[in-house]
Amino acid sequence: MKRLLYITNQIFGPGGLERVLSIKASGLAEDYNYKVHILTLNQNNKNLFYKFSKKITYHNIEANGHPIKYLKTYRNGIKSIIKKVAPDIVLVCDDGLKGLLLPLIIGKPCPMIYERHVSKNIELKFNRLNLIEKIKAEFKFKLMDFGASLFDAFIVLTQGNTKEWHTKNLHVIPNPLSFYPKEPSSLKNKKVIAVGKQCFQKGYDRLLKSWKTVNEKHPDWILDIYGTINKNEGLNILVNELGISESVNFFEPVRNITDKYKEASIYVMSSRYEGFGMVLTEAMAYGVPCISFDCPHGPSDIINNGADGFLVPNSDINALSDKINLLIEHEALRFDMGEKARENVKRYLPKTIMNQWDALFKHIMINRK
């Protein structure tokens, strides 16, 4: 039985990386005869938000203190676990620099694969950078490319993501679907949904400005946003300033998010950038047509524009509201797009994606020998 060791940070949260890891690691352990280990950092025995296979073995490193002490504890902890587990492949799921530079930090005791779950644009926290910030970002991007080149394989989620990286070991393997329900949404509820934590990346400020126009034409429709609430984003203030507080609801993450997709009639993604956009595939699995900014990267891989959803120019708030209004006002179009979305998203079914991972593992292990 081949052994896989995933190295990540923490997996108790409700984020996309945690959800994807729960699906992949569990599938590999249950259906592909791999012995799967997961190594976390400062997990502190917290309960897992998502369900993981009981066949998975967990390890944890407690690291704290000043940077040198932290890094030394982290390095020694990983090396100790690797010696104990003797993995055939190590997979790194850590979007920080320490993850990208892990082959330098611990050496390469076996083949190593890096999984990139976010766009490089996550390093750009604001719309505009001054000269010093641009120089820092450029240096960091070059360092990230160097780190990427150290791995036997560097996995990105979309074809668009390949344009961000300058390394020859790139492979594209998208995220698997979390579910594919028997019954789709009826698409009859006057409800639009968005899912994701409140942060600059998700662009909810843009969505709310767009919703103001929608609300003026269709005051009986509701926008529900699910995701970790961050008061620093000022979204409640913005809602009040726009006069749309009666039609917008903010909710913390929920485990039964599937029920929320099923209750919705339209899904909207307002992100400034993405690594993939798994929420789009989840909504489409319920036959919910999606409207998204054509941001880098992910939506253009997932949505077949004009067929099973709409892509609008990134940042074009008016175009976003126009498409929302279009699907609200044309029920037949909504039904048609929803039906096509549910069919087209089957290409992300777990078995299809897991077969790609299994093939990659076998290829790397054969070439290693």
Coordinates of C-alpha atoms in Angstrom, one line a residue:
M1 CA 0.0 0.0 0.0
K2 CA 1.5 3.3 -1.1
R3 CA 1.8 6.0 1.5
L4 CA 0.8 9.7 0.9
L5 CA 1.6 12.5 3.3
Y6 CA -0.3 15.8 3.0
I7 CA 1.4 18.7 4.7
T8 CA -0.9 21.6 5.4
N9 CA -1.7 24.2 8.0
Q10 CA -5.0 23.6 9.7
I11 CA -8.0 21.7 8.4
F12 CA -10.7 22.4 11.0
G13 CA -12.1 25.5 9.2
P14 CA -14.9 25.9 6.6
G15 CA -12.7 27.0 3.7
G16 CA -12.3 25.7 0.2
L17 CA -8.9 24.1 0.8
E18 CA -10.3 22.1 3.7
R19 CA -13.3 21.0 1.8
V20 CA -11.2 19.8 -1.2
L21 CA -8.7 18.0 1.0
S22 CA -11.5 16.2 2.8
I23 CA -12.8 14.9 -0.6
K24 CA -9.4 14.0 -2.1
A25 CA -7.8 12.5 0.9
S26 CA -10.9 10.5 1.8
G27 CA -11.3 9.3 -1.8
L28 CA -7.7 8.2 -2.0
A29 CA -8.0 6.3 1.3
E30 CA -11.3 4.7 0.6
D31 CA -11.3 4.0 -3.1
Y32 CA -7.7 3.9 -4.3
N33 CA -5.9 1.9 -1.7
Y34 CA -3.5 4.6 -0.5
K35 CA -2.5 4.9 3.1
V36 CA -3.1 8.6 3.7
H37 CA -1.5 10.7 6.4
I38 CA -2.3 14.4 7.0
L39 CA 0.2 16.6 8.9
T40 CA -1.2 19.8 10.3
L41 CA 0.3 22.8 12.1
N42 CA -1.1 24.1 15.4
Q43 CA -4.3 22.2 14.9
N44 CA -4.8 22.1 18.7
N45 CA -7.3 19.1 18.6
K46 CA -10.1 21.2 17.1
N47 CA -13.1 19.5 15.6
L48 CA -13.1 19.2 11.8
F49 CA -15.7 21.2 9.9
Y50 CA -15.9 18.7 7.1
K51 CA -16.0 14.9 7.2
F52 CA -12.8 13.0 6.6
S53 CA -12.3 9.3 6.1
K54 CA -11.7 7.3 9.3
K55 CA -8.9 5.5 7.4
I56 CA -6.7 8.7 7.5
T57 CA -3.9 9.0 10.0
Y58 CA -3.3 12.5 11.5
H59 CA -0.2 14.1 12.8
N60 CA 0.3 17.6 14.2
I61 CA 3.2 20.0 14.9
E62 CA 3.0 22.7 17.6
A63 CA 5.2 25.6 16.6
N64 CA 5.3 29.1 18.1
G65 CA 7.7 31.7 19.4
H66 CA 10.0 34.0 17.4
P67 CA 10.6 33.3 13.7
I68 CA 13.8 31.3 14.0
K69 CA 12.4 29.1 16.8
Y70 CA 9.1 28.7 14.9
L71 CA 10.9 27.6 11.7
K72 CA 13.3 25.2 13.5
T73 CA 10.4 23.5 15.3
Y74 CA 8.4 23.3 12.1
R75 CA 11.3 21.8 10.2
N76 CA 12.3 19.3 12.8
G77 CA 8.7 18.3 13.3
I78 CA 8.1 17.6 9.6
K79 CA 11.4 15.6 9.3
S80 CA 10.4 13.5 12.3
I81 CA 7.0 12.7 10.9
I82 CA 8.5 11.9 7.5
K83 CA 11.0 9.5 9.1
K84 CA 8.1 7.8 11.0
V85 CA 5.7 7.6 8.0
A86 CA 8.2 7.0 5.2
P87 CA 5.8 8.4 2.5
D88 CA 6.1 7.5 -1.1
I89 CA 5.0 11.0 -2.0
V90 CA 4.7 14.2 0.0
L91 CA 1.9 16.7 -1.1
V92 CA 2.2 20.2 0.1
C93 CA -1.1 22.2 0.5
D94 CA 0.2 25.5 1.9
D95 CA -0.2 28.6 -0.1
G96 CA 2.4 30.5 1.9
L97 CA 6.1 30.9 1.2
K98 CA 7.1 28.3 3.8
G99 CA 5.1 25.7 1.8
L100 CA 6.6 26.8 -1.5
L101 CA 10.1 26.6 -0.1
L102 CA 9.6 23.3 1.8
P103 CA 12.0 21.3 -0.4
L104 CA 14.7 23.7 0.7
I105 CA 13.6 23.6 4.4
I106 CA 13.5 19.9 4.8
G107 CA 15.3 18.5 1.7
K108 CA 13.6 16.0 -0.6
P109 CA 13.3 12.6 1.1
C110 CA 10.9 11.4 -1.7
P111 CA 9.0 12.9 -4.6
M112 CA 7.1 16.1 -3.6
I113 CA 4.0 17.6 -5.2
Y114 CA 2.7 21.1 -4.5
E115 CA -1.0 22.0 -4.8
R116 CA -1.7 25.6 -5.4
H117 CA -5.3 26.5 -4.3
V118 CA -5.2 30.3 -4.9
S119 CA -4.2 32.8 -7.5
K120 CA -0.9 34.6 -7.2
N121 CA -3.1 37.7 -7.1
I122 CA -3.8 37.0 -3.5
E123 CA -0.5 38.8 -2.7
L124 CA -2.1 42.0 -4.1
K125 CA -4.3 43.2 -1.3
F126 CA -5.4 46.4 -2.8
N127 CA -6.5 47.7 -6.2
R128 CA -3.4 49.9 -6.6
L129 CA 0.2 49.5 -5.4
N130 CA 2.8 52.1 -4.9
L131 CA 6.3 51.7 -6.4
I132 CA 7.8 50.1 -3.3
E133 CA 4.8 47.6 -3.0
K134 CA 5.3 46.7 -6.7
I135 CA 9.0 46.0 -6.2
K136 CA 8.2 43.9 -3.2
A137 CA 5.5 42.0 -5.1
E138 CA 7.8 41.4 -8.1
F139 CA 10.5 40.0 -5.8
K140 CA 8.1 37.8 -4.0
F141 CA 6.6 36.4 -7.3
K142 CA 10.2 35.5 -8.5
L143 CA 10.8 33.8 -5.2
M144 CA 7.5 31.9 -5.5
D145 CA 8.5 30.8 -9.0
F146 CA 11.8 29.5 -7.7
G147 CA 10.0 27.6 -5.0
A148 CA 7.6 26.1 -7.5
S149 CA 10.4 24.8 -9.6
L150 CA 11.7 22.7 -6.7
F151 CA 8.8 20.2 -6.8
D152 CA 8.4 17.1 -8.9
A153 CA 5.0 18.4 -10.0
F154 CA 3.3 21.7 -9.4
I155 CA -0.5 21.5 -9.6
V156 CA -2.8 24.4 -10.5
L157 CA -6.5 24.3 -10.8
T158 CA -7.2 26.0 -14.2
Q159 CA -5.6 26.7 -17.5
G160 CA -5.6 30.4 -16.6
N161 CA -3.5 29.7 -13.5
T162 CA -0.7 28.3 -15.7
K163 CA -0.1 31.8 -17.0
E164 CA 0.9 33.0 -13.5
W165 CA 3.8 30.6 -13.0
H166 CA 7.1 30.4 -14.8
T167 CA 8.1 26.8 -14.2
K168 CA 8.2 23.6 -16.4
N169 CA 6.6 21.2 -13.9
L170 CA 3.0 22.5 -14.2
H171 CA 0.0 20.2 -14.3
V172 CA -3.7 21.2 -14.3
I173 CA -6.0 19.2 -12.1
P174 CA -9.2 21.0 -11.1
N175 CA -11.0 20.6 -7.8
P176 CA -13.6 17.7 -7.6
L177 CA -17.2 18.3 -6.9
S178 CA -18.2 18.1 -3.3
F179 CA -21.6 16.6 -4.2
Y180 CA -24.0 15.8 -7.0
P181 CA -27.5 15.8 -5.7
K182 CA -30.4 13.7 -7.1
E183 CA -32.8 16.7 -7.0
P184 CA -31.8 20.1 -8.4
S185 CA -33.1 23.4 -7.3
S186 CA -36.6 24.3 -8.5
L187 CA -35.2 27.8 -9.5
K188 CA -38.5 29.3 -8.4
N189 CA -37.5 31.0 -5.2
K190 CA -36.8 34.7 -5.4
K191 CA -33.3 34.2 -4.0
V192 CA -29.8 34.9 -5.2
I193 CA -26.8 33.4 -3.3
A194 CA -23.1 34.0 -2.9
V195 CA -20.7 31.9 -0.8
G196 CA -17.3 32.8 0.5
K197 CA -15.6 34.6 3.4
Q198 CA -15.8 38.4 3.6
C199 CA -12.5 39.7 2.2
F200 CA -11.1 41.9 -0.5
Q201 CA -10.7 38.9 -2.8
K202 CA -14.4 38.0 -2.9
G203 CA -15.4 41.5 -4.0
Y204 CA -18.7 41.7 -2.1
D205 CA -18.5 45.5 -2.2
R206 CA -18.9 45.2 -6.0
L207 CA -21.7 42.7 -5.6
L208 CA -23.6 45.0 -3.2
K209 CA -23.3 48.0 -5.6
S210 CA -24.6 45.8 -8.4
W211 CA -27.4 44.6 -6.2
K212 CA -28.6 48.1 -5.6
T213 CA -29.7 48.3 -9.3
V214 CA -31.3 44.8 -9.0
N215 CA -33.1 45.7 -5.9
E216 CA -34.6 48.8 -7.5
K217 CA -36.2 46.7 -10.2
H218 CA -37.0 43.6 -8.2
P219 CA -37.4 44.5 -4.5
D220 CA -39.0 41.2 -3.8
W221 CA -35.8 39.3 -4.5
I222 CA -33.3 38.5 -1.7
L223 CA -29.5 38.2 -1.8
D224 CA -28.0 35.8 0.8
I225 CA -24.3 35.8 1.4
Y226 CA -22.7 32.9 3.3
G227 CA -19.2 33.1 4.7
T228 CA -17.0 34.1 7.6
I229 CA -18.1 37.6 8.6
N230 CA -15.4 40.3 8.9
K231 CA -16.6 43.6 10.3
N232 CA -13.5 45.3 9.0
E233 CA -14.8 44.9 5.5
G234 CA -17.6 47.3 6.3
L235 CA -20.2 45.5 4.3
N236 CA -23.0 46.2 6.8
I237 CA -22.2 49.9 6.5
L238 CA -22.2 49.7 2.7
V239 CA -25.5 47.9 2.7
N240 CA -27.0 50.7 4.8
E241 CA -25.5 53.4 2.6
L242 CA -26.9 51.8 -0.5
G243 CA -30.3 51.4 1.1
I244 CA -30.6 47.7 0.4
S245 CA -30.5 46.3 4.0
E246 CA -34.0 44.8 3.7
S247 CA -33.0 42.6 0.7
V248 CA -29.5 41.5 1.8
N249 CA -28.6 38.9 4.5
F250 CA -25.2 37.9 5.8
F251 CA -24.7 34.5 7.3
E252 CA -21.8 32.7 8.9
P253 CA -20.6 29.4 7.2
V254 CA -23.1 26.6 7.6
R255 CA -22.5 22.8 7.2
N256 CA -25.7 22.4 5.3
I257 CA -24.7 24.7 2.5
T258 CA -26.2 22.2 0.1
D259 CA -29.6 23.1 1.3
K260 CA -28.9 26.8 0.6
Y261 CA -27.9 26.0 -3.0
K262 CA -31.1 24.1 -3.5
E263 CA -33.1 27.0 -2.2
A264 CA -31.4 29.5 -4.6
S265 CA -32.4 30.4 -8.2
I266 CA -29.2 32.3 -9.2
Y267 CA -25.6 32.1 -8.0
V268 CA -23.3 35.2 -8.3
M269 CA -19.6 35.3 -8.0
S270 CA -18.1 38.8 -7.6
S271 CA -14.5 37.8 -6.9
R272 CA -11.6 40.0 -7.9
Y273 CA -9.5 36.8 -8.4
E274 CA -9.8 33.1 -7.7
G275 CA -7.8 30.0 -7.6
F276 CA -10.7 28.0 -9.1
G277 CA -14.2 28.9 -7.9
M278 CA -15.5 25.6 -6.4
V279 CA -18.7 27.3 -5.3
L280 CA -19.6 27.7 -9.0
T281 CA -19.4 23.9 -9.6
E282 CA -21.4 23.3 -6.4
A283 CA -24.2 25.6 -7.5
M284 CA -24.2 24.2 -11.0
A285 CA -24.5 20.7 -9.5
Y286 CA -27.9 21.9 -8.2
G287 CA -28.8 23.2 -11.6
V288 CA -28.4 26.8 -10.4
P289 CA -27.2 29.1 -13.3
C290 CA -24.1 31.2 -12.3
I291 CA -23.1 34.7 -13.1
S292 CA -19.5 35.7 -12.5
F293 CA -17.0 38.4 -13.1
D294 CA -14.5 37.0 -15.6
C295 CA -11.7 37.3 -13.1
P296 CA -8.3 35.5 -13.0
H297 CA -8.7 32.5 -12.8
G298 CA -11.4 29.8 -12.8
P299 CA -14.8 31.1 -13.8
S300 CA -13.9 31.0 -17.6
D301 CA -12.9 27.4 -17.2
I302 CA -16.1 26.5 -15.4
I303 CA -18.8 28.6 -17.0
N304 CA -19.7 28.2 -20.7
N305 CA -20.7 31.8 -21.3
G306 CA -24.2 32.3 -22.6
A307 CA -24.9 28.5 -22.4
D308 CA -25.0 27.5 -18.8
G309 CA -24.3 30.9 -17.2
F310 CA -22.8 34.3 -17.8
L311 CA -19.3 35.8 -17.6
V312 CA -19.1 39.5 -17.4
P313 CA -16.1 41.8 -17.7
N314 CA -14.2 41.9 -14.4
S315 CA -15.3 45.0 -12.3
D316 CA -18.2 45.9 -14.7
I317 CA -20.8 46.3 -12.0
N318 CA -23.5 47.4 -14.4
A319 CA -23.0 44.3 -16.6
L320 CA -23.3 42.1 -13.5
S321 CA -26.6 43.7 -12.5
D322 CA -27.9 43.5 -16.1
K323 CA -27.3 39.7 -16.1
I324 CA -28.8 39.2 -12.7
N325 CA -31.9 41.1 -13.9
L326 CA -32.0 39.1 -17.1
L327 CA -32.2 35.8 -15.3
I328 CA -34.7 37.1 -12.8
E329 CA -37.0 38.4 -15.6
H330 CA -36.7 35.4 -18.0
E331 CA -37.7 32.2 -16.1
A332 CA -37.4 30.0 -19.2
L333 CA -33.8 31.1 -19.8
R334 CA -33.0 30.4 -16.1
F335 CA -34.4 26.9 -16.4
D336 CA -32.5 26.2 -19.6
M337 CA -29.2 27.4 -18.3
G338 CA -29.7 25.6 -15.0
E339 CA -30.3 22.3 -16.8
K340 CA -27.2 22.8 -19.0
A341 CA -25.1 23.7 -15.9
R342 CA -26.1 20.6 -14.1
E343 CA -25.1 18.5 -17.1
N344 CA -21.8 20.3 -17.9
V345 CA -20.5 20.2 -14.4
K346 CA -20.4 16.4 -14.4
R347 CA -16.8 16.7 -15.8
Y348 CA -15.8 17.6 -12.2
L349 CA -17.3 14.5 -10.6
P350 CA -14.8 13.1 -8.0
K351 CA -14.1 9.8 -9.8
T352 CA -13.0 11.8 -12.9
I353 CA -10.7 14.1 -10.9
M354 CA -9.3 11.3 -8.6
N355 CA -8.3 9.2 -11.6
Q356 CA -6.1 12.1 -12.7
W357 CA -4.4 12.2 -9.3
D358 CA -4.0 8.5 -9.2
A359 CA -2.4 8.6 -12.7
L360 CA 0.0 11.4 -11.6
F361 CA 1.1 9.5 -8.5
K362 CA 1.8 6.3 -10.5
H363 CA 3.7 8.3 -13.1
I364 CA 5.9 10.0 -10.5
M365 CA 6.6 6.8 -8.6
I366 CA 7.5 4.9 -11.8
N367 CA 9.9 7.7 -13.0
R368 CA 11.4 8.0 -9.5
K369 CA 12.5 4.4 -9.8

